PDB file of C-alpha atoms in Angstrom:
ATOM      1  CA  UNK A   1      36.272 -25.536   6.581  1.00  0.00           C
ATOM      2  CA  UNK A   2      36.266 -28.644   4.238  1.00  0.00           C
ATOM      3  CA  UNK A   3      36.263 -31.497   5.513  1.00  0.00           C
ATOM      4  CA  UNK A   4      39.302 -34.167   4.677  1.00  0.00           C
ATOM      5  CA  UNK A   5      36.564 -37.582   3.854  1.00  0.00           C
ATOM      6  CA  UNK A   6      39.531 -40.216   3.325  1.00  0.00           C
ATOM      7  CA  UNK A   7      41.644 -38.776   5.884  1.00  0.00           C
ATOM      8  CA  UNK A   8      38.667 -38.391   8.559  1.00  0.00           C
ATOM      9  CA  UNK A   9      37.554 -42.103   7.363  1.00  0.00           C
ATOM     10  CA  UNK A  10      41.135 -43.684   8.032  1.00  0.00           C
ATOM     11  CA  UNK A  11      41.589 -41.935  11.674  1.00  0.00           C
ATOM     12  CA  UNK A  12      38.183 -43.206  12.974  1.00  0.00           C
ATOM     13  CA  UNK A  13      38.966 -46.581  11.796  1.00  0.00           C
ATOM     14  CA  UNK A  14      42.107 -46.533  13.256  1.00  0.00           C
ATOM     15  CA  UNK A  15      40.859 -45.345  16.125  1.00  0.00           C
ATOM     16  CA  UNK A  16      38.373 -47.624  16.976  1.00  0.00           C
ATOM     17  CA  UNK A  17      40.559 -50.568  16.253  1.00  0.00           C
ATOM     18  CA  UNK A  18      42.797 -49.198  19.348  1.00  0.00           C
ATOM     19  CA  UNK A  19      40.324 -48.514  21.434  1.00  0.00           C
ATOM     20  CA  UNK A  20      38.806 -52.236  21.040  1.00  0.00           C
ATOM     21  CA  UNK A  21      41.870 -53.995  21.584  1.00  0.00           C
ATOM     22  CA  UNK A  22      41.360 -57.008  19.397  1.00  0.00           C
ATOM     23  CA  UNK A  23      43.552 -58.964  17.145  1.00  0.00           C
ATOM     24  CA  UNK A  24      40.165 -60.152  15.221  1.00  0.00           C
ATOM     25  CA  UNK A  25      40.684 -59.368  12.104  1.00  0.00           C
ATOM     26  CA  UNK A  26      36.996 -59.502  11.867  1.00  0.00           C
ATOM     27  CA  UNK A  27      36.988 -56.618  14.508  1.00  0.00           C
ATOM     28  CA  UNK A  28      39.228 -54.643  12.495  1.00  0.00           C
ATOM     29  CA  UNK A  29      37.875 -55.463   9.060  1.00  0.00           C
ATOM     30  CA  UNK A  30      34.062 -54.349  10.537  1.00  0.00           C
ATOM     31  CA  UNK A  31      36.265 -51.154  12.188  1.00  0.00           C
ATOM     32  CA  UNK A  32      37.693 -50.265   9.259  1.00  0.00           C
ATOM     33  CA  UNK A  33      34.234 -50.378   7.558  1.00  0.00           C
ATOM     34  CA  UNK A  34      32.524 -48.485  10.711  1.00  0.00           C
ATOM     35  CA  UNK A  35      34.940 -45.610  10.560  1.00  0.00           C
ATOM     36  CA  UNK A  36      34.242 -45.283   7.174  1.00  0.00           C
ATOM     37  CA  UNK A  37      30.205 -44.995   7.772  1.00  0.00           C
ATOM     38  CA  UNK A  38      31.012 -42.457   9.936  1.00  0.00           C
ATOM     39  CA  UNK A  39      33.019 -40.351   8.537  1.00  0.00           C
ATOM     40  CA  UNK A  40      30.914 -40.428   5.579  1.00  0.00           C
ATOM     41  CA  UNK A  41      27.962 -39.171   7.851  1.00  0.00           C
ATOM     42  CA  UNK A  42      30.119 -36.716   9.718  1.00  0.00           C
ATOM     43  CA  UNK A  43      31.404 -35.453   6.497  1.00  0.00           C
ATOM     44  CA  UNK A  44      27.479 -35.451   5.041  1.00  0.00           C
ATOM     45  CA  UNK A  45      25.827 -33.589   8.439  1.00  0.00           C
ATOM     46  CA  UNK A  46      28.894 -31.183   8.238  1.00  0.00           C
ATOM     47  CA  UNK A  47      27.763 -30.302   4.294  1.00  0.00           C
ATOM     48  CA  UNK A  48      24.018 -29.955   5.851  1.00  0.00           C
ATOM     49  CA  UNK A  49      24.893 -27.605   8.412  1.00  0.00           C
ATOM     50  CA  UNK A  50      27.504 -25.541   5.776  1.00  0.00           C
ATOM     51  CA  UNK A  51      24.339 -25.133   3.358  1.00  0.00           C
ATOM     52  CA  UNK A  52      22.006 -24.169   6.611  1.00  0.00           C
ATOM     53  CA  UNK A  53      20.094 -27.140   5.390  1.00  0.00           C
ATOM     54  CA  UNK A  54      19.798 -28.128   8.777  1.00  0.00           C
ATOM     55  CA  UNK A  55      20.528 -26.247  12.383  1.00  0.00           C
ATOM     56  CA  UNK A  56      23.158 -27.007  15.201  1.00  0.00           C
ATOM     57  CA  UNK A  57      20.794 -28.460  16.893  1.00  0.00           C
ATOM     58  CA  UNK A  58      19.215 -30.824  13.843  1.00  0.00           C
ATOM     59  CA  UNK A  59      23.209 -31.663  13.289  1.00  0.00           C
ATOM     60  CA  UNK A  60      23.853 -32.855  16.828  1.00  0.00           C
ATOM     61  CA  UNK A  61      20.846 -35.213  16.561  1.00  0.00           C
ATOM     62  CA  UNK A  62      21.735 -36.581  13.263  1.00  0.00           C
ATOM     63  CA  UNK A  63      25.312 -37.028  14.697  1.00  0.00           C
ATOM     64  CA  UNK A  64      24.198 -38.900  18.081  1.00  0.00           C
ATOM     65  CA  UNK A  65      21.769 -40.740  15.735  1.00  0.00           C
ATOM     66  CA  UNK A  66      24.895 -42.208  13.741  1.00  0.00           C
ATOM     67  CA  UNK A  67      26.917 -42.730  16.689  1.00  0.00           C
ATOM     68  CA  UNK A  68      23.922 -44.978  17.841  1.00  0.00           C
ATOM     69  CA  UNK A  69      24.510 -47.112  14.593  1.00  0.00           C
ATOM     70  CA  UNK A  70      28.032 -47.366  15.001  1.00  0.00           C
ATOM     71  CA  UNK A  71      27.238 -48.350  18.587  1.00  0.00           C
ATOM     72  CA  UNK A  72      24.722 -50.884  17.801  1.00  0.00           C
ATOM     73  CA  UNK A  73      26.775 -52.413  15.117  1.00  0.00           C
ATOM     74  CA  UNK A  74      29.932 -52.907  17.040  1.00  0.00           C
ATOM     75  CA  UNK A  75      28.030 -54.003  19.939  1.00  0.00           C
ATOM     76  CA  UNK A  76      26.370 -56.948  17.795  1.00  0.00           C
ATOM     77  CA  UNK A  77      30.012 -58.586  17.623  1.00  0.00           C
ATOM     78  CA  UNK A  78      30.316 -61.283  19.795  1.00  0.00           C
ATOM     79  CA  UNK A  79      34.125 -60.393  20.733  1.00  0.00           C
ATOM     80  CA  UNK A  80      32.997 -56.721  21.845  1.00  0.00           C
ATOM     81  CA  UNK A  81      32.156 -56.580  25.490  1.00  0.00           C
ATOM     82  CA  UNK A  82      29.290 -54.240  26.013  1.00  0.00           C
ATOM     83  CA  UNK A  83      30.851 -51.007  27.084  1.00  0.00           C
ATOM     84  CA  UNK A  84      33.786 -51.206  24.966  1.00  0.00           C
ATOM     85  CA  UNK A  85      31.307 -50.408  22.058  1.00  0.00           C
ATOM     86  CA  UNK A  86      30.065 -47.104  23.302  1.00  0.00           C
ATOM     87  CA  UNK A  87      33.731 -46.284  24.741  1.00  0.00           C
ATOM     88  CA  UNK A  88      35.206 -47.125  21.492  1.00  0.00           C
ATOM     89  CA  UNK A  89      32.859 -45.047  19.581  1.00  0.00           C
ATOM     90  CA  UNK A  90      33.575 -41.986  22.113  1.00  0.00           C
ATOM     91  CA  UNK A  91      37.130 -42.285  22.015  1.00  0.00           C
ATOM     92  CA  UNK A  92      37.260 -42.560  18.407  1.00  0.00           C
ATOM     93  CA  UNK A  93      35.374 -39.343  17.954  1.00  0.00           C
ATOM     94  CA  UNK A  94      37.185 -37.685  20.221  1.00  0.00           C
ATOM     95  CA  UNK A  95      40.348 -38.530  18.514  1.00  0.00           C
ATOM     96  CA  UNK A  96      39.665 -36.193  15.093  1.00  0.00           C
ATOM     97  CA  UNK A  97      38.076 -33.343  17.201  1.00  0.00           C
ATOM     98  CA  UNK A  98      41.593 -32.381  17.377  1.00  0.00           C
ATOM     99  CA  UNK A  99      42.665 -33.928  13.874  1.00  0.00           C
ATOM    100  CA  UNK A 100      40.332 -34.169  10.835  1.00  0.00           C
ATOM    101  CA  UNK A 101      37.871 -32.134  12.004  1.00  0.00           C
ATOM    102  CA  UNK A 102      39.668 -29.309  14.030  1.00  0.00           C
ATOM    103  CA  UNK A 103      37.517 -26.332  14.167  1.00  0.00           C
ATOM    104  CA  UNK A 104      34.911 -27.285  11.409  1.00  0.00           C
ATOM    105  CA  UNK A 105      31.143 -26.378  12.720  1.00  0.00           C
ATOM    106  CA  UNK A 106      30.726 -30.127  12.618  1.00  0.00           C
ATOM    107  CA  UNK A 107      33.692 -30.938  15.770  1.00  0.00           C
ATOM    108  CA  UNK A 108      31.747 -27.538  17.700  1.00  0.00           C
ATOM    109  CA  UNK A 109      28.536 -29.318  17.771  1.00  0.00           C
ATOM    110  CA  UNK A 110      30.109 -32.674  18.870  1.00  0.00           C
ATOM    111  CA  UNK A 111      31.969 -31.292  21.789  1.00  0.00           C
ATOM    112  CA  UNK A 112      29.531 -29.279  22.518  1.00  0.00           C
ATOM    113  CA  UNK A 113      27.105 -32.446  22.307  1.00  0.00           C
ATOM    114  CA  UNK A 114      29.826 -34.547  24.360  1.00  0.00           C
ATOM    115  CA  UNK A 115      30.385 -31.819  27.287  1.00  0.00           C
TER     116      UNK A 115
ATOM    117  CA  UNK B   1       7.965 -32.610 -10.471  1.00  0.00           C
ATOM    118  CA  UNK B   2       8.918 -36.419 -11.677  1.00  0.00           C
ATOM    119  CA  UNK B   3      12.269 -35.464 -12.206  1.00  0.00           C
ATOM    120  CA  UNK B   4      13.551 -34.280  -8.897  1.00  0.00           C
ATOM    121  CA  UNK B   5      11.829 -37.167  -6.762  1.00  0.00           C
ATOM    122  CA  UNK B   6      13.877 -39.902  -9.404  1.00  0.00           C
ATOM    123  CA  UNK B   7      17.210 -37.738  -8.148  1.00  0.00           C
ATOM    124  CA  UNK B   8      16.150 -37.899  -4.703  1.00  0.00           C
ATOM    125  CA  UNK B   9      15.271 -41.735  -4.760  1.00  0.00           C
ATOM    126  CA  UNK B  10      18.513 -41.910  -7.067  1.00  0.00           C
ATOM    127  CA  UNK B  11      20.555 -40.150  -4.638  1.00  0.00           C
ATOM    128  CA  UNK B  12      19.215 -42.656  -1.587  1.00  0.00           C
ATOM    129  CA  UNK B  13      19.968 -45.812  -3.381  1.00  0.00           C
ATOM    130  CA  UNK B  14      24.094 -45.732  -2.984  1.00  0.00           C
ATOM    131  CA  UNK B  15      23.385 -44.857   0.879  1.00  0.00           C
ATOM    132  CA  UNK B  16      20.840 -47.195   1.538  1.00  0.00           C
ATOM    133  CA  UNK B  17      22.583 -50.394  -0.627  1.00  0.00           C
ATOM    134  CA  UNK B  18      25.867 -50.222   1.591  1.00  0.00           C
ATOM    135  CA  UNK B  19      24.741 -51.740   4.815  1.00  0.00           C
ATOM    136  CA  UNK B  20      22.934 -54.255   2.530  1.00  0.00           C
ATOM    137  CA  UNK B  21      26.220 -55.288   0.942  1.00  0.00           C
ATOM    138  CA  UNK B  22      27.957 -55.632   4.439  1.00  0.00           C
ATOM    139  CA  UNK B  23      25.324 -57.747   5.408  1.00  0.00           C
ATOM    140  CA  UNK B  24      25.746 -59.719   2.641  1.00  0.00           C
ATOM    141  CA  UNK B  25      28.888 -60.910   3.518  1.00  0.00           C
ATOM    142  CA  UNK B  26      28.458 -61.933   6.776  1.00  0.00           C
ATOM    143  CA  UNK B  27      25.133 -63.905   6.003  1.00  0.00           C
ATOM    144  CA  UNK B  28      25.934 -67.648   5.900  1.00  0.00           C
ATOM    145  CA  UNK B  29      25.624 -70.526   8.618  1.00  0.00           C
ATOM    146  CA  UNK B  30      22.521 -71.382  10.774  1.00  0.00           C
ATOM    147  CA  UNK B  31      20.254 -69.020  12.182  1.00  0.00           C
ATOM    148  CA  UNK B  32      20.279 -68.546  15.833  1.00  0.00           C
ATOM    149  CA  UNK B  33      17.335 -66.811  16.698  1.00  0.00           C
ATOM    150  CA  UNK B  34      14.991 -66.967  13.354  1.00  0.00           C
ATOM    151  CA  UNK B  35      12.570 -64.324  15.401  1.00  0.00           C
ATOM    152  CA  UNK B  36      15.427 -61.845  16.277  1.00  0.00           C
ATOM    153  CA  UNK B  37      15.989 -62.180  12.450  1.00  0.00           C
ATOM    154  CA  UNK B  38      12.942 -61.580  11.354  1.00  0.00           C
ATOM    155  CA  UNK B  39      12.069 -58.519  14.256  1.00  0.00           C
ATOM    156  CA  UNK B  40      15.176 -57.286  12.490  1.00  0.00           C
ATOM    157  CA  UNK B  41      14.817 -57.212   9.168  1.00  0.00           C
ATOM    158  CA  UNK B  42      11.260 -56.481   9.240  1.00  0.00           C
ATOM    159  CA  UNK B  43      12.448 -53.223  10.665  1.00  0.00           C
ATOM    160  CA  UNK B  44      14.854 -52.681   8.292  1.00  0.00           C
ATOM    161  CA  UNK B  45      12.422 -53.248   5.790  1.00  0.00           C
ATOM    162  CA  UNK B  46       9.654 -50.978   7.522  1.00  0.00           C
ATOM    163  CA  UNK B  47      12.293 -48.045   7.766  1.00  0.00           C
ATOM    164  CA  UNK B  48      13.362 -48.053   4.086  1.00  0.00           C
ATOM    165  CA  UNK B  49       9.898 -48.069   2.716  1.00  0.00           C
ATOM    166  CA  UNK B  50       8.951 -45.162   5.041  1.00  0.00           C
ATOM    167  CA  UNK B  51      12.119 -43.365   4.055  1.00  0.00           C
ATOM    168  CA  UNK B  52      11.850 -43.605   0.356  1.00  0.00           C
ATOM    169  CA  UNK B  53       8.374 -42.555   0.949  1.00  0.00           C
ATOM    170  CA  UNK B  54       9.360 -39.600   2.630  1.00  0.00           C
ATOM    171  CA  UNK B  55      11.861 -38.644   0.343  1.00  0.00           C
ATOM    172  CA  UNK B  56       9.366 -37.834  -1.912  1.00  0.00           C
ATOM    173  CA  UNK B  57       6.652 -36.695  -0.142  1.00  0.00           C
ATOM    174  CA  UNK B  58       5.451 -32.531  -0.044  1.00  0.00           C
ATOM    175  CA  UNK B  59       4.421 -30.166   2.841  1.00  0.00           C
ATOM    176  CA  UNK B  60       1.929 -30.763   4.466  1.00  0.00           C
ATOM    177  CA  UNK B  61       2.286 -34.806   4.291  1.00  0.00           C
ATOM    178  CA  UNK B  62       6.502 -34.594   5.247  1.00  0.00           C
ATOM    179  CA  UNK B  63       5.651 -33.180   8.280  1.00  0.00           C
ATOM    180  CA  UNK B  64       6.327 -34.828  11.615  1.00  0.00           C
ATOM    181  CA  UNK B  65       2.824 -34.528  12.536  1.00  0.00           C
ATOM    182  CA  UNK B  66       1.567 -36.216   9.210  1.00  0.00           C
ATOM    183  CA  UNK B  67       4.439 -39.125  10.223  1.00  0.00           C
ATOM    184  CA  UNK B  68       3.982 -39.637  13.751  1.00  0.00           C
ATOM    185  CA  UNK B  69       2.342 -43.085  12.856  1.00  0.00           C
ATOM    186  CA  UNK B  70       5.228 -44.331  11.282  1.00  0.00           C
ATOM    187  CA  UNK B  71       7.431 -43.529  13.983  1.00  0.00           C
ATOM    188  CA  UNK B  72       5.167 -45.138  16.722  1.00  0.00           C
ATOM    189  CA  UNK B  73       5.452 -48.040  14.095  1.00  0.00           C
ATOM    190  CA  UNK B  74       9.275 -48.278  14.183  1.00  0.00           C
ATOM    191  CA  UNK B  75       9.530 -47.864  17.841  1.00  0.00           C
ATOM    192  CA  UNK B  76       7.239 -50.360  18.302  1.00  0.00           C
ATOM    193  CA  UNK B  77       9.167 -52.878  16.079  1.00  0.00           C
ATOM    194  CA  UNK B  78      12.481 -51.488  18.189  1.00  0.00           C
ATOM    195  CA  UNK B  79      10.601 -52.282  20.823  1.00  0.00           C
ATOM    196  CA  UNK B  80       9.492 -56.034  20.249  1.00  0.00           C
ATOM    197  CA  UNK B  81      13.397 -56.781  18.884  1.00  0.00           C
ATOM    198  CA  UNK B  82      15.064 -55.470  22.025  1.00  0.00           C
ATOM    199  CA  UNK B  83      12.732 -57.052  24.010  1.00  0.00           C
ATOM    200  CA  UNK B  84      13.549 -60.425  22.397  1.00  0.00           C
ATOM    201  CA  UNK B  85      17.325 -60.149  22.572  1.00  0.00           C
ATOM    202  CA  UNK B  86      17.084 -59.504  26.025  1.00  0.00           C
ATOM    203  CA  UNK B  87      14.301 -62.407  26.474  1.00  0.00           C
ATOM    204  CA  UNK B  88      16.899 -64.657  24.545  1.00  0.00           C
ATOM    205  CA  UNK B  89      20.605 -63.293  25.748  1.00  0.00           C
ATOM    206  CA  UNK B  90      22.702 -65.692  23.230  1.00  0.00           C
ATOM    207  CA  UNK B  91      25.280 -62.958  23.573  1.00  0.00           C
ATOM    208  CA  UNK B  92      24.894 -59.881  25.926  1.00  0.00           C
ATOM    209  CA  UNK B  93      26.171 -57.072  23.823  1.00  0.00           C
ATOM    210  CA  UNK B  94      23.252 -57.953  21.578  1.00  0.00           C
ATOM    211  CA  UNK B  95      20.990 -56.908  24.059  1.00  0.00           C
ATOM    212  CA  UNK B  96      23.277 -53.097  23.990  1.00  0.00           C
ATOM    213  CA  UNK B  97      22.895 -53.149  20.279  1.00  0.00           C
ATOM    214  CA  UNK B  98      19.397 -53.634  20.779  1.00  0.00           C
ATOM    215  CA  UNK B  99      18.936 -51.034  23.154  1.00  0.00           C
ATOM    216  CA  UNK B 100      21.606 -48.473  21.170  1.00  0.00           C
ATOM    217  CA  UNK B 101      18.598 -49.504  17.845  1.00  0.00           C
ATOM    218  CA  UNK B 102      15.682 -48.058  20.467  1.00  0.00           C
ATOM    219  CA  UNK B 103      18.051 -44.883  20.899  1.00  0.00           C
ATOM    220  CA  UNK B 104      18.585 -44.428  17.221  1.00  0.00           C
ATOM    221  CA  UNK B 105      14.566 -44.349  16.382  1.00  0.00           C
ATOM    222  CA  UNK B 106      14.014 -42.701  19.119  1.00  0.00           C
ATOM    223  CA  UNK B 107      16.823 -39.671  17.945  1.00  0.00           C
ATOM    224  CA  UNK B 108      15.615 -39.775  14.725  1.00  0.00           C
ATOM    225  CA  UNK B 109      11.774 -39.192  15.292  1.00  0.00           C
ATOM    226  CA  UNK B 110      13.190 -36.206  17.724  1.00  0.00           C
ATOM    227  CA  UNK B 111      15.274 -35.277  14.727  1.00  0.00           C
ATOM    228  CA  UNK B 112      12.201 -35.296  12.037  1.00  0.00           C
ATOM    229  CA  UNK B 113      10.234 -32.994  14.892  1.00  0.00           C
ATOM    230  CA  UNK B 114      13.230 -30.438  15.242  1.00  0.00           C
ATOM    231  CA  UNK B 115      13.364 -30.218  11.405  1.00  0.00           C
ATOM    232  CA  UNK B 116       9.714 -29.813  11.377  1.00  0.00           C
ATOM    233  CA  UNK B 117       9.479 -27.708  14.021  1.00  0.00           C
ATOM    234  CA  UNK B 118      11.518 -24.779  12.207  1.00  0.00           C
ATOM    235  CA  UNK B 119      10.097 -23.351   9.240  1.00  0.00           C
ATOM    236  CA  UNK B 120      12.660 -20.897   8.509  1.00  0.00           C
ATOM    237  CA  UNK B 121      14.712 -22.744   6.184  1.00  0.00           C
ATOM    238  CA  UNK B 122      14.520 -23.714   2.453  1.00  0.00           C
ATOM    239  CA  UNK B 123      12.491 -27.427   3.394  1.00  0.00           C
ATOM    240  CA  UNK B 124       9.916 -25.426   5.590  1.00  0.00           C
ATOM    241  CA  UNK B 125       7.896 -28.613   7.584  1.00  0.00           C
ATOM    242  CA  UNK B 126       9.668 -31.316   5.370  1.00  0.00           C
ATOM    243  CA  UNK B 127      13.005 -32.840   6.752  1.00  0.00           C
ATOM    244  CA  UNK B 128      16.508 -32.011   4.571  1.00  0.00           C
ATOM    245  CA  UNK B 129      16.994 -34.841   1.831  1.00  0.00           C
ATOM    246  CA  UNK B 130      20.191 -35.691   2.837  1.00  0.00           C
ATOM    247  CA  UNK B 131      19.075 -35.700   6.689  1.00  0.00           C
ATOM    248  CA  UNK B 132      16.343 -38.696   5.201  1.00  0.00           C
ATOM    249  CA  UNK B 133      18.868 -40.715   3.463  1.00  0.00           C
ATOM    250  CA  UNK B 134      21.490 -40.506   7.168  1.00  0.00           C
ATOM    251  CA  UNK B 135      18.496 -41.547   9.193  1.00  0.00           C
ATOM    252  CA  UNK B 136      17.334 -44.222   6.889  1.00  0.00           C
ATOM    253  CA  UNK B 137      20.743 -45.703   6.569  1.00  0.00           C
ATOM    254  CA  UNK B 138      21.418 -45.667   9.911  1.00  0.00           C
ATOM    255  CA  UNK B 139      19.020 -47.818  10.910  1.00  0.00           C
ATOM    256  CA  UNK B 140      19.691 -50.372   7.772  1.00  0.00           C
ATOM    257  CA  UNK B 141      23.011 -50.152   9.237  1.00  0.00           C
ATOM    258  CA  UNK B 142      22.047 -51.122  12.911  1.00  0.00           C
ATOM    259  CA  UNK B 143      19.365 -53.475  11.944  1.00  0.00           C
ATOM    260  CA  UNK B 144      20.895 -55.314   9.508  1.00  0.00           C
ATOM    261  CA  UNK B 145      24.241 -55.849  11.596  1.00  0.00           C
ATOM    262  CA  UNK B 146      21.638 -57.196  14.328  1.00  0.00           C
ATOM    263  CA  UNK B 147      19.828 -59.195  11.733  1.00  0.00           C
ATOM    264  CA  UNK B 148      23.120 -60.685  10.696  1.00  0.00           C
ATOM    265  CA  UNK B 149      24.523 -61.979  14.065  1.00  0.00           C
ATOM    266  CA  UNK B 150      21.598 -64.255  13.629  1.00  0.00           C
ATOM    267  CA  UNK B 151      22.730 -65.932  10.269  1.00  0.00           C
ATOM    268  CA  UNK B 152      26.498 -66.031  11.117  1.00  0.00           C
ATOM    269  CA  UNK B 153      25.658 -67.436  14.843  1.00  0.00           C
ATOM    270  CA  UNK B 154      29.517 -66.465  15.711  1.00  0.00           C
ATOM    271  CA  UNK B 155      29.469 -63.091  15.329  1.00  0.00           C
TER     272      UNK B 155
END
């Protein structure tokens, strides 16, 4: 299953501008550009994994390693509480399990890796 | 042989110059913390050498054993940052994005010895290309919005 880059990039940012509850348009403009890395990365592991470049197990580690990013580079905003980072990561992936990525190899390996 | 290490380094430059320009426009104002800076972006700095290093190297010398060094370098440098933001709290989700850094190096040596570790596929020892340029712009990305909080002070 191809994945939909634009359309996975908008949902995560506009996920993880919900899920941090901020009107700081510095929030949502370093959202925006967040959801963007991410999908880019999803989109890239996914292409990995298609090509058997890399295993299900080499894809959930490059995954967690990019959620880490995303993590640490929300977190360094001084309007983002601690936990909201990780949570708004989490709920933002979890939002295009069921969208963007629906039953691509990619969204396997990240519920699997989020069970 | 010349030819496919230019595409590879040509092919890491896009990735790797993103998290640069971000950065880039959040630099200006006083520096906070000039040493959580510095830990910072020397990391950043250490981690795209070793990357574009890799990205070229051959079997046996891309292996995780032949790069366990570098690693022990990076976490170290992890290491000394996280422990400063936490020694110096000038906001507390700093110290989380330090600690969420720590995790990343930590995933992506385990990710180098997984790739390593199977043999099967078409990079035998050597990690995937493209799984070098994620890695290696992940951590730009992490560092450098770390390294940045210090410049903008209000971020």
């Amino acid at each position: 299953m191809q994945i939909d880059f634009p359309k996975l990039g908008k949902e995560l940012s506009q996920a993880l501008i919900a899920a941090l509850k901020s009107d700081s348009a510095k929030i949502k403009a370093l959202a925006i550009s967040e959801g963007e890395q991410l999908a880019f990365a999803l989109t890239r592991i996914g292409g990995l994994l298609a090509r058997r470049e890399i295993d299900a197990e080499e894809a959930a580690i490059l995954a967690r390693i990019q959620r880490n990013a995303s993590e640490a580079v929300l977190a360094s905003l001084a309007e983002v509480s601690r936990v909201a980072a990780g949570k708004a990561i989490k709920a933002a992936i979890k939002s295009v399990l069921t969208s963007s990525l629906g039953q691509s190899p990619i969204a396997v390996i990240l519920k699997a890796a989020d069970a | 042989m010349i030819a496919p290490m230019r595409i590879a380094l040509l092919r890491l430059l896009p990735i790797l110059a993103a998290p640069f320009a971000l950065a880039a426009c959040m630099s200006a104002g006083p520096i906070t913390d000039p040493e959580v800076a510095a830990l910072a972006a020397r990391l950043n700095s250490d981690a795209a050498s070793y990357y574009a290093a890799l990205a070229i190297s051959r079997a046996p010398q891309c292996s995780y054993e032949q790069n366990k060094n570098s690693y022990d370098t990076l976490s170290a440098s992890a290491g000394a940052l996280q422990s400063r933001l936490a020694a110096v709290p000038t906001n507390p989700a700093l110290t989380r994005a330090g600690s969420a850094l720590t995790r990343l190096i930590d995933e992506a040596r385990l990710s180098h010895h997984s790739a390593s570790a199977k043999t099967d596929d078409t990079h035998g020892v050597c990690m995937a290309p493209g799984a070098i340029a994620l890695n290696a712009q992940a951590i730009a990305r992490a560092s450098l919005a770390i390294a940045a909080t210090q410049t903008t002070g209000d971020r």
